[in-house]
Amino acid sequence: QGELVESGGGLVQAGGSLRLSCGVSGSIFSRAWVAWYRQPPGKPRDLVAAITTGGLTDYTDSVKGRFTISRDNVKNTVDLQMNSLKPEDTAVYYCKAQTTGKGWTRYNYWGQGTQVTVSS
């Protein structure tokens, strides 16, 4: 059983919306920096949005003003609300959690990925 479980992908027309959710294990959520990445076909995996334990957020330029990342500290989830979707947003979306251990050792956890397809 993985530490991260993603849900919410699917097929949507351009201009539509989707909401992705990442359930994070309670053993790591409170101390995890969490981010959403995406990987279009034949391209590398890139960072889309991230949120710190304190709620600070950051976005790649191409999604600013359209996507919103948020975390629910009761449900242990990190959601990505995607509005005004474009065909170029089509990709497999992955959730990643990162924690820091002793000696500043970083531990990375990945979800299984969820497909988002935006039709024109």
mmCIF file with all atom_site columns, C-alpha atoms in Angstrom:
data_model
loop_
_atom_site.group_PDB
_atom_site.id
_atom_site.type_symbol
_atom_site.label_atom_id
_atom_site.label_alt_id
_atom_site.label_comp_id
_atom_site.label_asym_id
_atom_site.label_entity_id
_atom_site.label_seq_id
_atom_site.pdbx_PDB_ins_code
_atom_site.Cartn_x
_atom_site.Cartn_y
_atom_site.Cartn_z
_atom_site.occupancy
_atom_site.B_iso_or_equiv
_atom_site.pdbx_formal_charge
_atom_site.auth_seq_id
_atom_site.auth_comp_id
_atom_site.auth_asym_id
_atom_site.auth_atom_id
_atom_site.pdbx_PDB_model_num
ATOM 1   C CA . GLN A 1 1   ? 0.000   0.000  0.000   1.00 0.00 ? 1   GLN A CA 1
ATOM 2   C CA . GLY A 1 2   ? 1.411   3.338  -1.071  1.00 0.00 ? 2   GLY A CA 1
ATOM 3   C CA . GLU A 1 3   ? 1.755   6.499  0.922   1.00 0.00 ? 3   GLU A CA 1
ATOM 4   C CA . LEU A 1 4   ? -0.063  8.532  -1.717  1.00 0.00 ? 4   LEU A CA 1
ATOM 5   C CA . VAL A 1 5   ? -3.307  7.821  -3.554  1.00 0.00 ? 5   VAL A CA 1
ATOM 6   C CA . GLU A 1 6   ? -4.490  10.060 -6.368  1.00 0.00 ? 6   GLU A CA 1
ATOM 7   C CA . SER A 1 7   ? -7.954  10.465 -7.810  1.00 0.00 ? 7   SER A CA 1
ATOM 8   C CA . GLY A 1 8   ? -9.962  12.796 -10.012 1.00 0.00 ? 8   GLY A CA 1
ATOM 9   C CA . GLY A 1 9   ? -8.467  12.537 -13.480 1.00 0.00 ? 9   GLY A CA 1
ATOM 10  C CA . GLY A 1 10  ? -10.529 12.169 -16.608 1.00 0.00 ? 10  GLY A CA 1
ATOM 11  C CA . LEU A 1 11  ? -11.539 13.574 -19.961 1.00 0.00 ? 11  LEU A CA 1
ATOM 12  C CA . VAL A 1 12  ? -12.769 17.155 -20.266 1.00 0.00 ? 12  VAL A CA 1
ATOM 13  C CA . GLN A 1 13  ? -13.302 19.657 -23.054 1.00 0.00 ? 13  GLN A CA 1
ATOM 14  C CA . ALA A 1 14  ? -11.119 22.719 -23.396 1.00 0.00 ? 14  ALA A CA 1
ATOM 15  C CA . GLY A 1 15  ? -12.287 25.430 -21.034 1.00 0.00 ? 15  GLY A CA 1
ATOM 16  C CA . GLY A 1 16  ? -13.604 22.917 -18.540 1.00 0.00 ? 16  GLY A CA 1
ATOM 17  C CA . SER A 1 17  ? -12.507 22.067 -15.011 1.00 0.00 ? 17  SER A CA 1
ATOM 18  C CA . LEU A 1 18  ? -11.225 19.075 -13.093 1.00 0.00 ? 18  LEU A CA 1
ATOM 19  C CA . ARG A 1 19  ? -10.226 18.589 -9.486  1.00 0.00 ? 19  ARG A CA 1
ATOM 20  C CA . LEU A 1 20  ? -7.455  16.167 -8.559  1.00 0.00 ? 20  LEU A CA 1
ATOM 21  C CA . SER A 1 21  ? -7.060  14.875 -5.045  1.00 0.00 ? 21  SER A CA 1
ATOM 22  C CA . CYS A 1 22  ? -4.029  13.317 -3.387  1.00 0.00 ? 22  CYS A CA 1
ATOM 23  C CA . GLY A 1 23  ? -4.586  11.371 -0.195  1.00 0.00 ? 23  GLY A CA 1
ATOM 24  C CA . VAL A 1 24  ? -1.415  11.356 1.896   1.00 0.00 ? 24  VAL A CA 1
ATOM 25  C CA . SER A 1 25  ? -0.612  8.892  4.640   1.00 0.00 ? 25  SER A CA 1
ATOM 26  C CA . GLY A 1 26  ? -1.203  10.349 8.078   1.00 0.00 ? 26  GLY A CA 1
ATOM 27  C CA . SER A 1 27  ? 2.277   9.282  9.145   1.00 0.00 ? 27  SER A CA 1
ATOM 28  C CA . ILE A 1 28  ? 3.878   11.857 6.858   1.00 0.00 ? 28  ILE A CA 1
ATOM 29  C CA . PHE A 1 29  ? 1.245   14.444 5.929   1.00 0.00 ? 29  PHE A CA 1
ATOM 30  C CA . SER A 1 30  ? 1.854   16.977 8.678   1.00 0.00 ? 30  SER A CA 1
ATOM 31  C CA . ARG A 1 31  ? 5.550   17.283 7.855   1.00 0.00 ? 31  ARG A CA 1
ATOM 32  C CA . ALA A 1 32  ? 5.388   16.892 4.076   1.00 0.00 ? 32  ALA A CA 1
ATOM 33  C CA . TRP A 1 33  ? 5.916   19.379 1.305   1.00 0.00 ? 33  TRP A CA 1
ATOM 34  C CA . VAL A 1 34  ? 3.485   18.212 -1.380  1.00 0.00 ? 34  VAL A CA 1
ATOM 35  C CA . ALA A 1 35  ? 3.423   18.926 -5.082  1.00 0.00 ? 35  ALA A CA 1
ATOM 36  C CA . TRP A 1 36  ? 1.701   17.994 -8.296  1.00 0.00 ? 36  TRP A CA 1
ATOM 37  C CA . TYR A 1 37  ? 3.790   17.116 -11.327 1.00 0.00 ? 37  TYR A CA 1
ATOM 38  C CA . ARG A 1 38  ? 2.706   16.230 -14.832 1.00 0.00 ? 38  ARG A CA 1
ATOM 39  C CA . GLN A 1 39  ? 4.182   14.258 -17.682 1.00 0.00 ? 39  GLN A CA 1
ATOM 40  C CA . PRO A 1 40  ? 2.832   14.732 -21.217 1.00 0.00 ? 40  PRO A CA 1
ATOM 41  C CA . PRO A 1 41  ? 3.416   11.894 -23.702 1.00 0.00 ? 41  PRO A CA 1
ATOM 42  C CA . GLY A 1 42  ? 7.056   11.722 -24.731 1.00 0.00 ? 42  GLY A CA 1
ATOM 43  C CA . LYS A 1 43  ? 8.105   14.554 -22.438 1.00 0.00 ? 43  LYS A CA 1
ATOM 44  C CA . PRO A 1 44  ? 9.761   14.774 -19.035 1.00 0.00 ? 44  PRO A CA 1
ATOM 45  C CA . ARG A 1 45  ? 7.895   15.080 -15.765 1.00 0.00 ? 45  ARG A CA 1
ATOM 46  C CA . ASP A 1 46  ? 7.649   18.705 -14.626 1.00 0.00 ? 46  ASP A CA 1
ATOM 47  C CA . LEU A 1 47  ? 6.492   20.498 -11.512 1.00 0.00 ? 47  LEU A CA 1
ATOM 48  C CA . VAL A 1 48  ? 3.025   22.089 -11.781 1.00 0.00 ? 48  VAL A CA 1
ATOM 49  C CA . ALA A 1 49  ? 2.241   23.348 -8.280  1.00 0.00 ? 49  ALA A CA 1
ATOM 50  C CA . ALA A 1 50  ? 3.509   22.892 -4.741  1.00 0.00 ? 50  ALA A CA 1
ATOM 51  C CA . ILE A 1 51  ? 2.391   23.651 -1.209  1.00 0.00 ? 51  ILE A CA 1
ATOM 52  C CA . THR A 1 52  ? 4.398   23.768 1.989   1.00 0.00 ? 52  THR A CA 1
ATOM 53  C CA . THR A 1 53  ? 3.342   22.547 5.420   1.00 0.00 ? 53  THR A CA 1
ATOM 54  C CA . GLY A 1 54  ? 2.499   26.149 6.243   1.00 0.00 ? 54  GLY A CA 1
ATOM 55  C CA . GLY A 1 55  ? 0.310   26.607 3.186   1.00 0.00 ? 55  GLY A CA 1
ATOM 56  C CA . LEU A 1 56  ? 2.663   28.599 0.987   1.00 0.00 ? 56  LEU A CA 1
ATOM 57  C CA . THR A 1 57  ? 2.074   27.848 -2.681  1.00 0.00 ? 57  THR A CA 1
ATOM 58  C CA . ASP A 1 58  ? 3.985   28.056 -5.926  1.00 0.00 ? 58  ASP A CA 1
ATOM 59  C CA . TYR A 1 59  ? 2.997   27.427 -9.536  1.00 0.00 ? 59  TYR A CA 1
ATOM 60  C CA . THR A 1 60  ? 4.641   27.002 -12.863 1.00 0.00 ? 60  THR A CA 1
ATOM 61  C CA . ASP A 1 61  ? 3.964   30.011 -15.083 1.00 0.00 ? 61  ASP A CA 1
ATOM 62  C CA . SER A 1 62  ? 1.743   28.180 -17.545 1.00 0.00 ? 62  SER A CA 1
ATOM 63  C CA . VAL A 1 63  ? -0.915  27.392 -14.914 1.00 0.00 ? 63  VAL A CA 1
ATOM 64  C CA . LYS A 1 64  ? -0.874  30.568 -12.831 1.00 0.00 ? 64  LYS A CA 1
ATOM 65  C CA . GLY A 1 65  ? -4.367  32.007 -12.546 1.00 0.00 ? 65  GLY A CA 1
ATOM 66  C CA . ARG A 1 66  ? -5.956  28.737 -13.691 1.00 0.00 ? 66  ARG A CA 1
ATOM 67  C CA . PHE A 1 67  ? -4.850  26.106 -11.165 1.00 0.00 ? 67  PHE A CA 1
ATOM 68  C CA . THR A 1 68  ? -5.106  26.225 -7.377  1.00 0.00 ? 68  THR A CA 1
ATOM 69  C CA . ILE A 1 69  ? -3.367  23.870 -4.974  1.00 0.00 ? 69  ILE A CA 1
ATOM 70  C CA . SER A 1 70  ? -4.704  23.460 -1.451  1.00 0.00 ? 70  SER A CA 1
ATOM 71  C CA . ARG A 1 71  ? -4.256  21.156 1.511   1.00 0.00 ? 71  ARG A CA 1
ATOM 72  C CA . ASP A 1 72  ? -6.777  19.885 4.034   1.00 0.00 ? 72  ASP A CA 1
ATOM 73  C CA . ASN A 1 73  ? -5.064  19.159 7.323   1.00 0.00 ? 73  ASN A CA 1
ATOM 74  C CA . VAL A 1 74  ? -8.040  17.198 8.626   1.00 0.00 ? 74  VAL A CA 1
ATOM 75  C CA . LYS A 1 75  ? -8.552  14.906 5.640   1.00 0.00 ? 75  LYS A CA 1
ATOM 76  C CA . ASN A 1 76  ? -4.796  14.649 4.893   1.00 0.00 ? 76  ASN A CA 1
ATOM 77  C CA . THR A 1 77  ? -5.364  15.574 1.278   1.00 0.00 ? 77  THR A CA 1
ATOM 78  C CA . VAL A 1 78  ? -3.813  17.952 -1.224  1.00 0.00 ? 78  VAL A CA 1
ATOM 79  C CA . ASP A 1 79  ? -6.085  18.985 -4.063  1.00 0.00 ? 79  ASP A CA 1
ATOM 80  C CA . LEU A 1 80  ? -5.378  20.596 -7.410  1.00 0.00 ? 80  LEU A CA 1
ATOM 81  C CA . GLN A 1 81  ? -8.299  22.568 -8.814  1.00 0.00 ? 81  GLN A CA 1
ATOM 82  C CA . MET A 1 82  ? -7.794  23.018 -12.546 1.00 0.00 ? 82  MET A CA 1
ATOM 83  C CA . ASN A 1 83  ? -9.902  25.572 -14.393 1.00 0.00 ? 83  ASN A CA 1
ATOM 84  C CA . SER A 1 84  ? -9.864  26.867 -17.954 1.00 0.00 ? 84  SER A CA 1
ATOM 85  C CA . LEU A 1 85  ? -8.162  23.686 -19.086 1.00 0.00 ? 85  LEU A CA 1
ATOM 86  C CA . LYS A 1 86  ? -6.290  23.636 -22.371 1.00 0.00 ? 86  LYS A CA 1
ATOM 87  C CA . PRO A 1 87  ? -5.300  20.737 -24.638 1.00 0.00 ? 87  PRO A CA 1
ATOM 88  C CA . GLU A 1 88  ? -1.684  21.340 -23.638 1.00 0.00 ? 88  GLU A CA 1
ATOM 89  C CA . ASP A 1 89  ? -2.622  20.448 -20.048 1.00 0.00 ? 89  ASP A CA 1
ATOM 90  C CA . THR A 1 90  ? -3.087  16.862 -21.214 1.00 0.00 ? 90  THR A CA 1
ATOM 91  C CA . ALA A 1 91  ? -0.723  14.640 -19.219 1.00 0.00 ? 91  ALA A CA 1
ATOM 92  C CA . VAL A 1 92  ? -0.429  12.052 -16.510 1.00 0.00 ? 92  VAL A CA 1
ATOM 93  C CA . TYR A 1 93  ? -0.523  13.972 -13.229 1.00 0.00 ? 93  TYR A CA 1
ATOM 94  C CA . TYR A 1 94  ? 1.493   12.718 -10.274 1.00 0.00 ? 94  TYR A CA 1
ATOM 95  C CA . CYS A 1 95  ? 1.383   13.684 -6.632  1.00 0.00 ? 95  CYS A CA 1
ATOM 96  C CA . LYS A 1 96  ? 4.674   13.860 -4.740  1.00 0.00 ? 96  LYS A CA 1
ATOM 97  C CA . ALA A 1 97  ? 5.317   14.258 -1.036  1.00 0.00 ? 97  ALA A CA 1
ATOM 98  C CA . GLN A 1 98  ? 8.710   15.087 0.414   1.00 0.00 ? 98  GLN A CA 1
ATOM 99  C CA . THR A 1 99  ? 9.836   14.916 4.010   1.00 0.00 ? 99  THR A CA 1
ATOM 100 C CA . THR A 1 100 ? 13.153  15.689 5.644   1.00 0.00 ? 100 THR A CA 1
ATOM 101 C CA . GLY A 1 101 ? 14.727  13.317 8.134   1.00 0.00 ? 101 GLY A CA 1
ATOM 102 C CA . LYS A 1 102 ? 17.845  13.249 10.258  1.00 0.00 ? 102 LYS A CA 1
ATOM 103 C CA . GLY A 1 103 ? 20.882  14.808 8.682   1.00 0.00 ? 103 GLY A CA 1
ATOM 104 C CA . TRP A 1 104 ? 18.639  16.635 6.197   1.00 0.00 ? 104 TRP A CA 1
ATOM 105 C CA . THR A 1 105 ? 17.975  13.386 4.361   1.00 0.00 ? 105 THR A CA 1
ATOM 106 C CA . ARG A 1 106 ? 15.052  13.842 2.002   1.00 0.00 ? 106 ARG A CA 1
ATOM 107 C CA . TYR A 1 107 ? 12.464  11.145 1.454   1.00 0.00 ? 107 TYR A CA 1
ATOM 108 C CA . ASN A 1 108 ? 10.296  11.271 -1.660  1.00 0.00 ? 108 ASN A CA 1
ATOM 109 C CA . TYR A 1 109 ? 6.972   9.536  -2.112  1.00 0.00 ? 109 TYR A CA 1
ATOM 110 C CA . TRP A 1 110 ? 5.090   9.335  -5.414  1.00 0.00 ? 110 TRP A CA 1
ATOM 111 C CA . GLY A 1 111 ? 1.548   8.479  -6.309  1.00 0.00 ? 111 GLY A CA 1
ATOM 112 C CA . GLN A 1 112 ? 0.602   6.140  -9.140  1.00 0.00 ? 112 GLN A CA 1
ATOM 113 C CA . GLY A 1 113 ? -0.477  8.931  -11.488 1.00 0.00 ? 113 GLY A CA 1
ATOM 114 C CA . THR A 1 114 ? -3.828  9.916  -12.921 1.00 0.00 ? 114 THR A CA 1
ATOM 115 C CA . GLN A 1 115 ? -4.567  10.710 -16.566 1.00 0.00 ? 115 GLN A CA 1
ATOM 116 C CA . VAL A 1 116 ? -5.954  14.110 -17.518 1.00 0.00 ? 116 VAL A CA 1
ATOM 117 C CA . THR A 1 117 ? -7.049  14.527 -21.125 1.00 0.00 ? 117 THR A CA 1
ATOM 118 C CA . VAL A 1 118 ? -8.302  17.846 -22.482 1.00 0.00 ? 118 VAL A CA 1
ATOM 119 C CA . SER A 1 119 ? -9.978  17.725 -25.869 1.00 0.00 ? 119 SER A CA 1
ATOM 120 C CA . SER A 1 120 ? -10.056 20.697 -28.225 1.00 0.00 ? 120 SER A CA 1
#
